[in-house]
């Protein structure tokens, strides 16, 4: 099991805010944005130097001269700088210009060859590396990238949740699928989590609600694209905010504590959780009783040569249960999803029973 540390992130206020433009475009732009951001005490300034664009002939970043600008703002405003690296040469140049924080972009995390190349270039260094989730909703790829960077000896690792590309039409540019970063955290409990609401939302209107959701889930930081003149930005114009708006957003967010030391609260929470444990026991007992009958019906269908899927019966179930739920204040979608899962399991069990190669029959 990979041992990761969360100590390194404690030097930053919670939430750690990393802000700055999608792309470095000019020295003036970088000075302008950093000047405002530092008045709001933002500790780390981001900018893309090489931009991975979906199609060629779009603005692909300013390259090495952008690093020169980053080092100028670092000296002038005493801030930290953060950039995206996608290969070994980027790492080398980032170090040459004393960049403080590196991140691996979503299009790089999908590619283990590229991640390994970066990991090899990072060997022996002690620099924070933030790993964005892969473009596709694949937890293992994200975990794999964390492992590759950790195996290179980097101890300051964080994960950035920037949403996932999805086939479904959605109000998000990249679906957050919050369950995936939650699972990442379950596997690596100490790994700091940073949310990138700009790439999740794809629109500046959505930044605030996504940030709040992330804080409610106890994220450690936020990476928010900020530009002095967002509408003129050369990349991701729609999702960038001006520094003043960033400040407004940050000051309206409610930061919740991850735990309480108030005795009364802790005792009450424990009581309520005991109730939940006991209800979950009952729930599982009930599911098990239901499953016994499912097996009996499976045997019965087999003996009588009847097909497993009975469409009319399934229609009756899926039409009635959401109504029953809704009468008891449970959302219709929730009960519908639950029954789809229950029904899929029942079909699987009855298929096993009817399989002629399967000798373990239920009695
Ligand atoms: C970015 O941060 O500007 C960027 C390119 O992000 P992502 O890798 O999440 O698409
Ligand atoms: Mn961007």
mmCIF file of C-alpha atoms and ligand atoms in Angstrom:
data_model
loop_
_atom_site.group_PDB
_atom_site.id
_atom_site.type_symbol
_atom_site.label_atom_id
_atom_site.label_comp_id
_atom_site.label_asym_id
_atom_site.label_seq_id
_atom_site.Cartn_x
_atom_site.Cartn_y
_atom_site.Cartn_z
ATOM 1 C CA UNK A 1 0.000 0.000 0.000
ATOM 2 C CA UNK A 2 1.368 3.388 -1.049
ATOM 3 C CA UNK A 3 2.224 5.661 1.887
ATOM 4 C CA UNK A 4 1.569 9.277 1.000
ATOM 5 C CA UNK A 5 1.985 12.342 3.151
ATOM 6 C CA UNK A 6 -0.344 15.272 3.591
ATOM 7 C CA UNK A 7 2.118 17.192 5.785
ATOM 8 C CA UNK A 8 3.526 19.288 2.952
ATOM 9 C CA UNK A 9 0.209 20.963 2.159
ATOM 10 C CA UNK A 10 -0.138 22.312 5.698
ATOM 11 C CA UNK A 11 2.105 25.258 4.860
ATOM 12 C CA UNK A 12 -0.779 26.651 2.782
ATOM 13 C CA UNK A 13 -4.005 28.076 4.179
ATOM 14 C CA UNK A 14 -7.002 25.785 3.709
ATOM 15 C CA UNK A 15 -8.254 25.897 1.022
ATOM 16 C CA UNK A 16 -4.987 26.329 -0.840
ATOM 17 C CA UNK A 17 -5.895 28.561 -3.779
ATOM 18 C CA UNK A 18 -3.939 28.319 -7.003
ATOM 19 C CA UNK A 19 -5.120 30.996 -9.429
ATOM 20 C CA UNK A 20 -3.963 32.532 -12.670
ATOM 21 C CA UNK A 21 -4.695 32.371 -16.367
ATOM 22 C CA UNK A 22 -5.304 29.272 -18.420
ATOM 23 C CA UNK A 23 -2.306 30.366 -20.527
ATOM 24 C CA UNK A 24 0.522 32.813 -20.011
ATOM 25 C CA UNK A 25 0.015 35.263 -22.886
ATOM 26 C CA UNK A 26 2.296 38.226 -22.182
ATOM 27 C CA UNK A 27 4.467 39.647 -19.430
ATOM 28 C CA UNK A 28 1.949 42.467 -18.908
ATOM 29 C CA UNK A 29 -0.908 40.012 -18.491
ATOM 30 C CA UNK A 30 1.065 37.992 -15.926
ATOM 31 C CA UNK A 31 2.083 41.094 -13.965
ATOM 32 C CA UNK A 32 -1.433 42.496 -14.079
ATOM 33 C CA UNK A 33 -3.105 39.324 -12.811
ATOM 34 C CA UNK A 34 -0.440 38.587 -10.194
ATOM 35 C CA UNK A 35 -0.591 42.126 -8.829
ATOM 36 C CA UNK A 36 -4.322 41.746 -8.133
ATOM 37 C CA UNK A 37 -4.091 38.162 -6.915
ATOM 38 C CA UNK A 38 -1.364 38.985 -4.414
ATOM 39 C CA UNK A 39 -3.496 41.775 -2.910
ATOM 40 C CA UNK A 40 -5.967 38.969 -2.166
ATOM 41 C CA UNK A 41 -3.148 36.895 -0.692
ATOM 42 C CA UNK A 42 -3.310 34.124 -3.262
ATOM 43 C CA UNK A 43 -0.096 32.160 -2.577
ATOM 44 C CA UNK A 44 0.370 30.322 -5.871
ATOM 45 C CA UNK A 45 0.011 31.629 -9.433
ATOM 46 C CA UNK A 46 -0.741 29.189 -12.230
ATOM 47 C CA UNK A 47 -0.298 29.560 -15.978
ATOM 48 C CA UNK A 48 -0.147 27.156 -18.899
ATOM 49 C CA UNK A 49 3.074 27.494 -20.890
ATOM 50 C CA UNK A 50 2.508 24.692 -23.409
ATOM 51 C CA UNK A 51 -1.165 24.144 -24.172
ATOM 52 C CA UNK A 52 -2.428 20.710 -25.156
ATOM 53 C CA UNK A 53 -5.145 21.681 -27.657
ATOM 54 C CA UNK A 54 -7.680 19.276 -29.067
ATOM 55 C CA UNK A 55 -7.048 20.467 -32.639
ATOM 56 C CA UNK A 56 -3.887 21.989 -34.121
ATOM 57 C CA UNK A 57 -3.661 25.596 -35.306
ATOM 58 C CA UNK A 58 -5.123 26.911 -32.078
ATOM 59 C CA UNK A 59 -2.979 28.884 -29.659
ATOM 60 C CA UNK A 60 -0.527 26.309 -28.309
ATOM 61 C CA UNK A 61 1.147 28.353 -25.599
ATOM 62 C CA UNK A 62 4.068 30.777 -25.599
ATOM 63 C CA UNK A 63 6.730 28.238 -24.603
ATOM 64 C CA UNK A 64 9.965 29.051 -22.805
ATOM 65 C CA UNK A 65 9.501 32.855 -22.769
ATOM 66 C CA UNK A 66 6.467 32.262 -20.520
ATOM 67 C CA UNK A 67 8.807 30.689 -17.984
ATOM 68 C CA UNK A 68 10.874 33.851 -18.040
ATOM 69 C CA UNK A 69 7.690 35.820 -17.163
ATOM 70 C CA UNK A 70 6.852 33.348 -14.403
ATOM 71 C CA UNK A 71 10.269 33.848 -12.850
ATOM 72 C CA UNK A 72 9.828 37.628 -13.052
ATOM 73 C CA UNK A 73 6.475 37.593 -11.228
ATOM 74 C CA UNK A 74 7.914 35.202 -8.667
ATOM 75 C CA UNK A 75 10.697 37.678 -7.814
ATOM 76 C CA UNK A 76 8.622 40.828 -8.080
ATOM 77 C CA UNK A 77 5.617 39.674 -6.016
ATOM 78 C CA UNK A 78 7.174 36.923 -3.897
ATOM 79 C CA UNK A 79 4.624 34.348 -4.976
ATOM 80 C CA UNK A 80 4.894 30.722 -5.894
ATOM 81 C CA UNK A 81 4.485 29.697 -9.509
ATOM 82 C CA UNK A 82 2.781 26.603 -10.930
ATOM 83 C CA UNK A 83 2.818 25.224 -14.472
ATOM 84 C CA UNK A 84 1.726 22.134 -16.373
ATOM 85 C CA UNK A 85 4.393 19.691 -17.528
ATOM 86 C CA UNK A 86 3.738 17.053 -20.154
ATOM 87 C CA UNK A 87 7.187 15.622 -20.835
ATOM 88 C CA UNK A 88 10.761 15.424 -19.520
ATOM 89 C CA UNK A 89 11.867 18.576 -21.331
ATOM 90 C CA UNK A 90 9.084 20.583 -19.669
ATOM 91 C CA UNK A 91 10.282 19.341 -16.268
ATOM 92 C CA UNK A 92 13.844 20.327 -17.060
ATOM 93 C CA UNK A 93 12.817 23.836 -18.149
ATOM 94 C CA UNK A 94 10.483 24.257 -15.156
ATOM 95 C CA UNK A 95 13.409 23.549 -12.847
ATOM 96 C CA UNK A 96 15.692 25.907 -14.758
ATOM 97 C CA UNK A 97 13.209 28.724 -14.103
ATOM 98 C CA UNK A 98 12.589 27.674 -10.478
ATOM 99 C CA UNK A 99 8.911 26.908 -10.832
ATOM 100 C CA UNK A 100 7.558 25.914 -7.403
ATOM 101 C CA UNK A 101 4.698 23.551 -8.231
ATOM 102 C CA UNK A 102 4.161 21.271 -11.232
ATOM 103 C CA UNK A 103 0.964 19.725 -12.433
ATOM 104 C CA UNK A 104 0.308 16.905 -14.851
ATOM 105 C CA UNK A 105 -2.599 17.635 -17.185
ATOM 106 C CA UNK A 106 -5.619 15.447 -17.868
ATOM 107 C CA UNK A 107 -4.413 14.520 -21.355
ATOM 108 C CA UNK A 108 -1.106 13.350 -19.914
ATOM 109 C CA UNK A 109 -2.503 11.309 -17.012
ATOM 110 C CA UNK A 110 -4.229 9.052 -19.560
ATOM 111 C CA UNK A 111 -0.866 8.004 -20.951
ATOM 112 C CA UNK A 112 1.327 5.836 -18.695
ATOM 113 C CA UNK A 113 4.322 6.274 -21.060
ATOM 114 C CA UNK A 114 4.182 10.055 -20.652
ATOM 115 C CA UNK A 115 3.613 9.849 -16.892
ATOM 116 C CA UNK A 116 6.579 7.491 -16.554
ATOM 117 C CA UNK A 117 8.770 9.840 -18.596
ATOM 118 C CA UNK A 118 7.851 12.687 -16.238
ATOM 119 C CA UNK A 119 8.408 10.459 -13.200
ATOM 120 C CA UNK A 120 11.899 9.567 -14.451
ATOM 121 C CA UNK A 121 12.715 13.246 -15.001
ATOM 122 C CA UNK A 122 11.576 14.024 -11.441
ATOM 123 C CA UNK A 123 13.809 11.438 -9.716
ATOM 124 C CA UNK A 124 15.688 12.906 -6.764
ATOM 125 C CA UNK A 125 13.653 16.137 -6.660
ATOM 126 C CA UNK A 126 11.540 17.518 -3.860
ATOM 127 C CA UNK A 127 8.880 19.557 -5.625
ATOM 128 C CA UNK A 128 5.085 19.374 -5.255
ATOM 129 C CA UNK A 129 3.462 17.517 -8.162
ATOM 130 C CA UNK A 130 -0.289 17.730 -8.653
ATOM 131 C CA UNK A 131 -1.874 15.079 -10.826
ATOM 132 C CA UNK A 132 -5.053 15.893 -12.694
ATOM 133 C CA UNK A 133 -7.555 13.135 -13.248
ATOM 134 C CA UNK A 134 -7.397 11.468 -16.672
ATOM 135 C CA UNK A 135 -9.849 12.778 -19.278
ATOM 136 C CA UNK A 136 -11.846 9.540 -19.098
ATOM 137 C CA UNK A 137 -13.538 8.387 -15.888
ATOM 138 C CA UNK A 138 -10.944 5.747 -15.038
ATOM 139 C CA UNK A 139 -9.897 5.597 -11.404
ATOM 140 C CA UNK A 140 -7.073 3.096 -12.043
ATOM 141 C CA UNK A 141 -5.307 5.392 -14.515
ATOM 142 C CA UNK A 142 -5.419 8.208 -11.965
ATOM 143 C CA UNK A 143 -4.108 5.894 -9.223
ATOM 144 C CA UNK A 144 -1.445 4.571 -11.575
ATOM 145 C CA UNK A 145 -0.138 8.082 -12.256
ATOM 146 C CA UNK A 146 0.006 8.821 -8.500
ATOM 147 C CA UNK A 147 1.927 5.575 -7.983
ATOM 148 C CA UNK A 148 4.415 6.295 -10.786
ATOM 149 C CA UNK A 149 5.200 9.748 -9.367
ATOM 150 C CA UNK A 150 5.433 8.389 -5.813
ATOM 151 C CA UNK A 151 7.780 5.599 -6.928
ATOM 152 C CA UNK A 152 10.084 8.286 -8.364
ATOM 153 C CA UNK A 153 10.552 9.483 -4.769
ATOM 154 C CA UNK A 154 8.307 12.567 -4.893
ATOM 155 C CA UNK A 155 6.646 12.969 -1.491
ATOM 156 C CA UNK A 156 4.638 16.135 -2.139
ATOM 157 C CA UNK A 157 1.854 14.725 -4.276
ATOM 158 C CA UNK A 158 -1.674 16.052 -4.694
ATOM 159 C CA UNK A 159 -4.569 15.204 -6.992
ATOM 160 C CA UNK A 160 -6.564 17.709 -9.019
ATOM 161 C CA UNK A 161 -10.161 16.868 -9.853
ATOM 162 C CA UNK A 162 -11.022 18.577 -13.174
ATOM 163 C CA UNK A 163 -13.966 16.447 -14.249
ATOM 164 C CA UNK A 164 -14.320 13.748 -16.883
ATOM 165 C CA UNK A 165 -15.184 13.704 -20.534
ATOM 166 C CA UNK A 166 -18.545 11.980 -20.847
ATOM 167 C CA UNK A 167 -20.722 10.774 -23.707
ATOM 168 C CA UNK A 168 -23.850 12.135 -22.004
ATOM 169 C CA UNK A 169 -24.997 15.674 -22.687
ATOM 170 C CA UNK A 170 -24.395 17.619 -19.535
ATOM 171 C CA UNK A 171 -24.487 21.058 -18.033
ATOM 172 C CA UNK A 172 -20.789 20.606 -17.234
ATOM 173 C CA UNK A 173 -17.890 20.889 -19.659
ATOM 174 C CA UNK A 174 -16.433 17.878 -17.847
ATOM 175 C CA UNK A 175 -18.723 15.784 -15.622
ATOM 176 C CA UNK A 176 -17.464 15.862 -12.039
ATOM 177 C CA UNK A 177 -18.473 12.227 -11.194
ATOM 178 C CA UNK A 178 -17.637 13.068 -7.561
ATOM 179 C CA UNK A 179 -17.589 9.382 -6.651
ATOM 180 C CA UNK A 180 -14.268 8.850 -8.486
ATOM 181 C CA UNK A 181 -12.177 11.322 -6.427
ATOM 182 C CA UNK A 182 -13.939 9.979 -3.320
ATOM 183 C CA UNK A 183 -12.714 6.501 -4.280
ATOM 184 C CA UNK A 184 -9.225 7.884 -4.965
ATOM 185 C CA UNK A 185 -9.235 9.308 -1.437
ATOM 186 C CA UNK A 186 -10.434 5.980 -0.026
ATOM 187 C CA UNK A 187 -7.427 4.307 -1.640
ATOM 188 C CA UNK A 188 -4.966 7.075 -0.703
ATOM 189 C CA UNK A 189 -6.409 8.674 2.458
ATOM 190 C CA UNK A 190 -3.561 11.168 2.884
ATOM 191 C CA UNK A 191 -3.520 12.403 -0.693
ATOM 192 C CA UNK A 192 -4.523 16.099 -0.752
ATOM 193 C CA UNK A 193 -7.386 16.825 -3.148
ATOM 194 C CA UNK A 194 -7.701 20.007 -5.153
ATOM 195 C CA UNK A 195 -10.730 20.923 -7.225
ATOM 196 C CA UNK A 196 -10.516 22.686 -10.579
ATOM 197 C CA UNK A 197 -14.017 24.138 -11.017
ATOM 198 C CA UNK A 198 -12.958 26.012 -14.177
ATOM 199 C CA UNK A 199 -12.482 22.893 -16.299
ATOM 200 C CA UNK A 200 -15.384 21.059 -14.636
ATOM 201 C CA UNK A 201 -17.871 23.864 -15.271
ATOM 202 C CA UNK A 202 -16.495 25.345 -18.471
ATOM 203 C CA UNK A 203 -18.357 28.536 -17.632
ATOM 204 C CA UNK A 204 -17.600 31.249 -15.107
ATOM 205 C CA UNK A 205 -21.175 31.149 -13.798
ATOM 206 C CA UNK A 206 -20.643 27.674 -12.399
ATOM 207 C CA UNK A 207 -17.383 28.215 -10.499
ATOM 208 C CA UNK A 208 -18.968 29.185 -7.200
ATOM 209 C CA UNK A 209 -21.321 26.213 -6.795
ATOM 210 C CA UNK A 210 -18.612 23.716 -7.792
ATOM 211 C CA UNK A 211 -16.155 25.239 -5.290
ATOM 212 C CA UNK A 212 -18.718 24.997 -2.512
ATOM 213 C CA UNK A 213 -19.455 21.377 -3.337
ATOM 214 C CA UNK A 214 -15.701 20.619 -3.224
ATOM 215 C CA UNK A 215 -15.331 22.299 0.163
ATOM 216 C CA UNK A 216 -18.341 20.386 1.470
ATOM 217 C CA UNK A 217 -16.439 17.240 0.493
ATOM 218 C CA UNK A 218 -13.427 18.503 2.449
ATOM 219 C CA UNK A 219 -11.135 19.246 -0.495
ATOM 220 C CA UNK A 220 -7.817 20.817 0.459
ATOM 221 C CA UNK A 221 -7.498 23.308 -2.372
ATOM 222 C CA UNK A 222 -8.959 25.017 -5.416
ATOM 223 C CA UNK A 223 -7.336 25.748 -8.772
ATOM 224 C CA UNK A 224 -9.263 28.531 -10.483
ATOM 225 C CA UNK A 225 -8.466 30.086 -13.857
ATOM 226 C CA UNK A 226 -8.225 33.848 -13.449
ATOM 227 C CA UNK A 227 -7.475 36.378 -16.189
ATOM 228 C CA UNK A 228 -7.352 40.185 -16.166
ATOM 229 C CA UNK A 229 -9.590 40.260 -19.279
ATOM 230 C CA UNK A 230 -11.237 36.851 -19.614
ATOM 231 C CA UNK A 231 -13.139 37.595 -22.812
ATOM 232 C CA UNK A 232 -9.862 38.322 -24.584
ATOM 233 C CA UNK A 233 -8.157 35.152 -23.302
ATOM 234 C CA UNK A 234 -6.418 33.068 -25.961
ATOM 235 C CA UNK A 235 -7.684 29.831 -24.390
ATOM 236 C CA UNK A 236 -10.663 28.863 -22.201
ATOM 237 C CA UNK A 237 -12.133 32.386 -22.318
ATOM 238 C CA UNK A 238 -15.611 31.418 -21.097
ATOM 239 C CA UNK A 239 -14.500 29.843 -17.860
ATOM 240 C CA UNK A 240 -11.999 32.424 -16.604
ATOM 241 C CA UNK A 241 -12.885 35.032 -13.991
ATOM 242 C CA UNK A 242 -11.355 38.393 -13.180
ATOM 243 C CA UNK A 243 -9.369 38.558 -9.911
ATOM 244 C CA UNK A 244 -12.085 40.679 -8.241
ATOM 245 C CA UNK A 245 -14.687 38.004 -8.976
ATOM 246 C CA UNK A 246 -12.326 35.326 -7.687
ATOM 247 C CA UNK A 247 -12.075 37.223 -4.431
ATOM 248 C CA UNK A 248 -15.864 37.550 -4.232
ATOM 249 C CA UNK A 249 -16.238 33.815 -4.775
ATOM 250 C CA UNK A 250 -13.601 32.931 -2.195
ATOM 251 C CA UNK A 251 -15.068 35.197 0.460
ATOM 252 C CA UNK A 252 -18.583 33.809 -0.018
ATOM 253 C CA UNK A 253 -17.570 30.167 0.282
ATOM 254 C CA UNK A 254 -18.388 28.422 3.520
ATOM 255 C CA UNK A 255 -15.407 26.426 4.753
ATOM 256 C CA UNK A 256 -16.547 23.570 6.935
ATOM 257 C CA UNK A 257 -14.436 21.734 9.480
ATOM 258 C CA UNK A 258 -13.682 18.106 8.711
ATOM 259 C CA UNK A 259 -14.256 17.108 12.330
ATOM 260 C CA UNK A 260 -15.596 18.579 15.528
ATOM 261 C CA UNK A 261 -14.191 18.556 19.051
ATOM 262 C CA UNK A 262 -17.537 19.596 20.522
ATOM 263 C CA UNK A 263 -18.467 16.693 22.837
ATOM 264 C CA UNK A 264 -22.201 17.120 22.489
ATOM 265 C CA UNK A 265 -21.973 17.081 18.696
ATOM 266 C CA UNK A 266 -19.710 14.028 18.661
ATOM 267 C CA UNK A 267 -21.998 12.047 21.007
ATOM 268 C CA UNK A 268 -25.118 12.891 19.043
ATOM 269 C CA UNK A 269 -23.421 12.019 15.741
ATOM 270 C CA UNK A 270 -22.366 8.658 17.184
ATOM 271 C CA UNK A 271 -25.940 7.936 18.289
ATOM 272 C CA UNK A 272 -27.307 8.757 14.864
ATOM 273 C CA UNK A 273 -24.657 6.603 13.209
ATOM 274 C CA UNK A 274 -25.583 3.671 15.462
ATOM 275 C CA UNK A 275 -29.133 4.014 14.192
ATOM 276 C CA UNK A 276 -27.857 3.955 10.628
ATOM 277 C CA UNK A 277 -25.793 0.809 11.359
ATOM 278 C CA UNK A 278 -28.815 -0.966 12.736
ATOM 279 C CA UNK A 279 -31.035 0.092 9.821
ATOM 280 C CA UNK A 280 -28.347 -1.110 7.387
ATOM 281 C CA UNK A 281 -28.379 -4.510 9.110
ATOM 282 C CA UNK A 282 -32.134 -4.712 8.597
ATOM 283 C CA UNK A 283 -31.762 -3.566 5.004
ATOM 284 C CA UNK A 284 -29.266 -6.318 4.249
ATOM 285 C CA UNK A 285 -31.430 -8.917 6.012
ATOM 286 C CA UNK A 286 -34.342 -7.822 3.844
ATOM 287 C CA UNK A 287 -32.250 -7.997 0.658
ATOM 288 C CA UNK A 288 -31.114 -11.464 1.657
ATOM 289 C CA UNK A 289 -34.728 -12.630 2.226
ATOM 290 C CA UNK A 290 -35.632 -11.191 -1.161
ATOM 291 C CA UNK A 291 -32.737 -13.031 -2.750
ATOM 292 C CA UNK A 292 -33.830 -16.370 -1.252
ATOM 293 C CA UNK A 293 -37.169 -15.986 -3.008
ATOM 294 C CA UNK A 294 -35.416 -14.929 -6.231
ATOM 295 C CA UNK A 295 -33.528 -18.240 -6.107
ATOM 296 C CA UNK A 296 -36.715 -20.200 -5.462
ATOM 297 C CA UNK A 297 -38.345 -18.525 -8.443
ATOM 298 C CA UNK A 298 -35.198 -19.310 -10.498
ATOM 299 C CA UNK A 299 -35.501 -23.040 -9.693
ATOM 300 C CA UNK A 300 -39.170 -22.946 -10.397
ATOM 301 C CA UNK A 301 -38.695 -21.270 -13.800
ATOM 302 C CA UNK A 302 -35.981 -23.765 -14.693
ATOM 303 C CA UNK A 303 -38.135 -26.796 -13.819
ATOM 304 C CA UNK A 304 -40.974 -25.417 -15.894
ATOM 305 C CA UNK A 305 -38.805 -24.321 -18.830
ATOM 306 C CA UNK A 306 -39.799 -20.672 -18.468
ATOM 307 C CA UNK A 307 -37.516 -17.816 -19.589
ATOM 308 C CA UNK A 308 -35.780 -15.781 -16.934
ATOM 309 C CA UNK A 309 -36.626 -12.273 -18.075
ATOM 310 C CA UNK A 310 -40.331 -11.665 -17.732
ATOM 311 C CA UNK A 311 -40.763 -8.250 -19.262
ATOM 312 C CA UNK A 312 -44.280 -7.610 -17.964
ATOM 313 C CA UNK A 313 -43.280 -8.404 -14.423
ATOM 314 C CA UNK A 314 -40.212 -6.140 -14.678
ATOM 315 C CA UNK A 315 -42.363 -3.315 -16.077
ATOM 316 C CA UNK A 316 -44.739 -3.672 -13.132
ATOM 317 C CA UNK A 317 -41.862 -3.466 -10.678
ATOM 318 C CA UNK A 318 -40.110 -0.501 -12.275
ATOM 319 C CA UNK A 319 -43.394 1.373 -12.621
ATOM 320 C CA UNK A 320 -44.670 0.762 -9.102
ATOM 321 C CA UNK A 321 -41.628 0.969 -6.809
ATOM 322 C CA UNK A 322 -40.726 4.606 -7.573
ATOM 323 C CA UNK A 323 -44.356 5.495 -6.676
ATOM 324 C CA UNK A 324 -44.105 3.598 -3.413
ATOM 325 C CA UNK A 325 -40.859 5.417 -2.707
ATOM 326 C CA UNK A 326 -42.200 8.800 -3.597
ATOM 327 C CA UNK A 327 -45.106 8.284 -1.123
ATOM 328 C CA UNK A 328 -42.422 7.876 1.557
ATOM 329 C CA UNK A 329 -40.373 10.903 0.532
ATOM 330 C CA UNK A 330 -37.741 8.981 -1.461
ATOM 331 C CA UNK A 331 -36.801 10.402 -4.841
ATOM 332 C CA UNK A 332 -38.229 8.492 -7.822
ATOM 333 C CA UNK A 333 -34.853 8.452 -9.627
ATOM 334 C CA UNK A 334 -33.157 7.011 -6.569
ATOM 335 C CA UNK A 335 -35.622 4.121 -6.245
ATOM 336 C CA UNK A 336 -35.556 3.530 -9.985
ATOM 337 C CA UNK A 337 -31.751 3.264 -10.013
ATOM 338 C CA UNK A 338 -31.844 1.012 -6.956
ATOM 339 C CA UNK A 339 -34.335 -1.357 -8.580
ATOM 340 C CA UNK A 340 -32.338 -1.504 -11.797
ATOM 341 C CA UNK A 341 -29.427 -2.729 -9.695
ATOM 342 C CA UNK A 342 -31.553 -5.197 -7.722
ATOM 343 C CA UNK A 343 -33.149 -6.528 -10.896
ATOM 344 C CA UNK A 344 -29.798 -6.928 -12.681
ATOM 345 C CA UNK A 345 -28.529 -8.990 -9.725
ATOM 346 C CA UNK A 346 -31.706 -11.136 -9.713
ATOM 347 C CA UNK A 347 -31.331 -11.855 -13.434
ATOM 348 C CA UNK A 348 -27.689 -12.770 -12.891
ATOM 349 C CA UNK A 349 -28.593 -15.195 -10.087
ATOM 350 C CA UNK A 350 -31.385 -16.824 -12.062
ATOM 351 C CA UNK A 351 -29.100 -17.137 -15.100
ATOM 352 C CA UNK A 352 -26.578 -18.977 -12.949
ATOM 353 C CA UNK A 353 -29.332 -21.315 -11.745
ATOM 354 C CA UNK A 354 -30.551 -22.081 -15.263
ATOM 355 C CA UNK A 355 -27.033 -22.568 -16.655
ATOM 356 C CA UNK A 356 -26.834 -26.291 -17.504
ATOM 357 C CA UNK A 357 -23.085 -26.325 -16.816
ATOM 358 C CA UNK A 358 -23.705 -25.117 -13.283
ATOM 359 C CA UNK A 359 -24.213 -28.043 -10.905
ATOM 360 C CA UNK A 360 -24.533 -26.020 -7.654
ATOM 361 C CA UNK A 361 -28.294 -25.894 -7.555
ATOM 362 C CA UNK A 362 -30.212 -24.140 -4.847
ATOM 363 C CA UNK A 363 -32.534 -26.283 -2.843
HETATM 364 C C1 LIG B 1 -5.388 23.702 -17.794
HETATM 365 O O1 LIG B 1 -5.289 23.589 -16.558
HETATM 366 O O2 LIG B 1 -5.383 24.775 -18.382
HETATM 367 C C2 LIG B 1 -5.605 22.481 -18.575
HETATM 368 C C3 LIG B 1 -5.197 22.336 -19.821
HETATM 369 O O3 LIG B 1 -6.295 21.590 -17.892
HETATM 370 P P1 LIG B 1 -6.711 20.045 -18.163
HETATM 371 O O4 LIG B 1 -5.445 19.270 -18.224
HETATM 372 O O5 LIG B 1 -7.518 19.759 -16.933
HETATM 373 O O6 LIG B 1 -7.542 20.002 -19.423
HETATM 374 MN MN1 LIG B 2 -7.520 25.910 -19.256
#
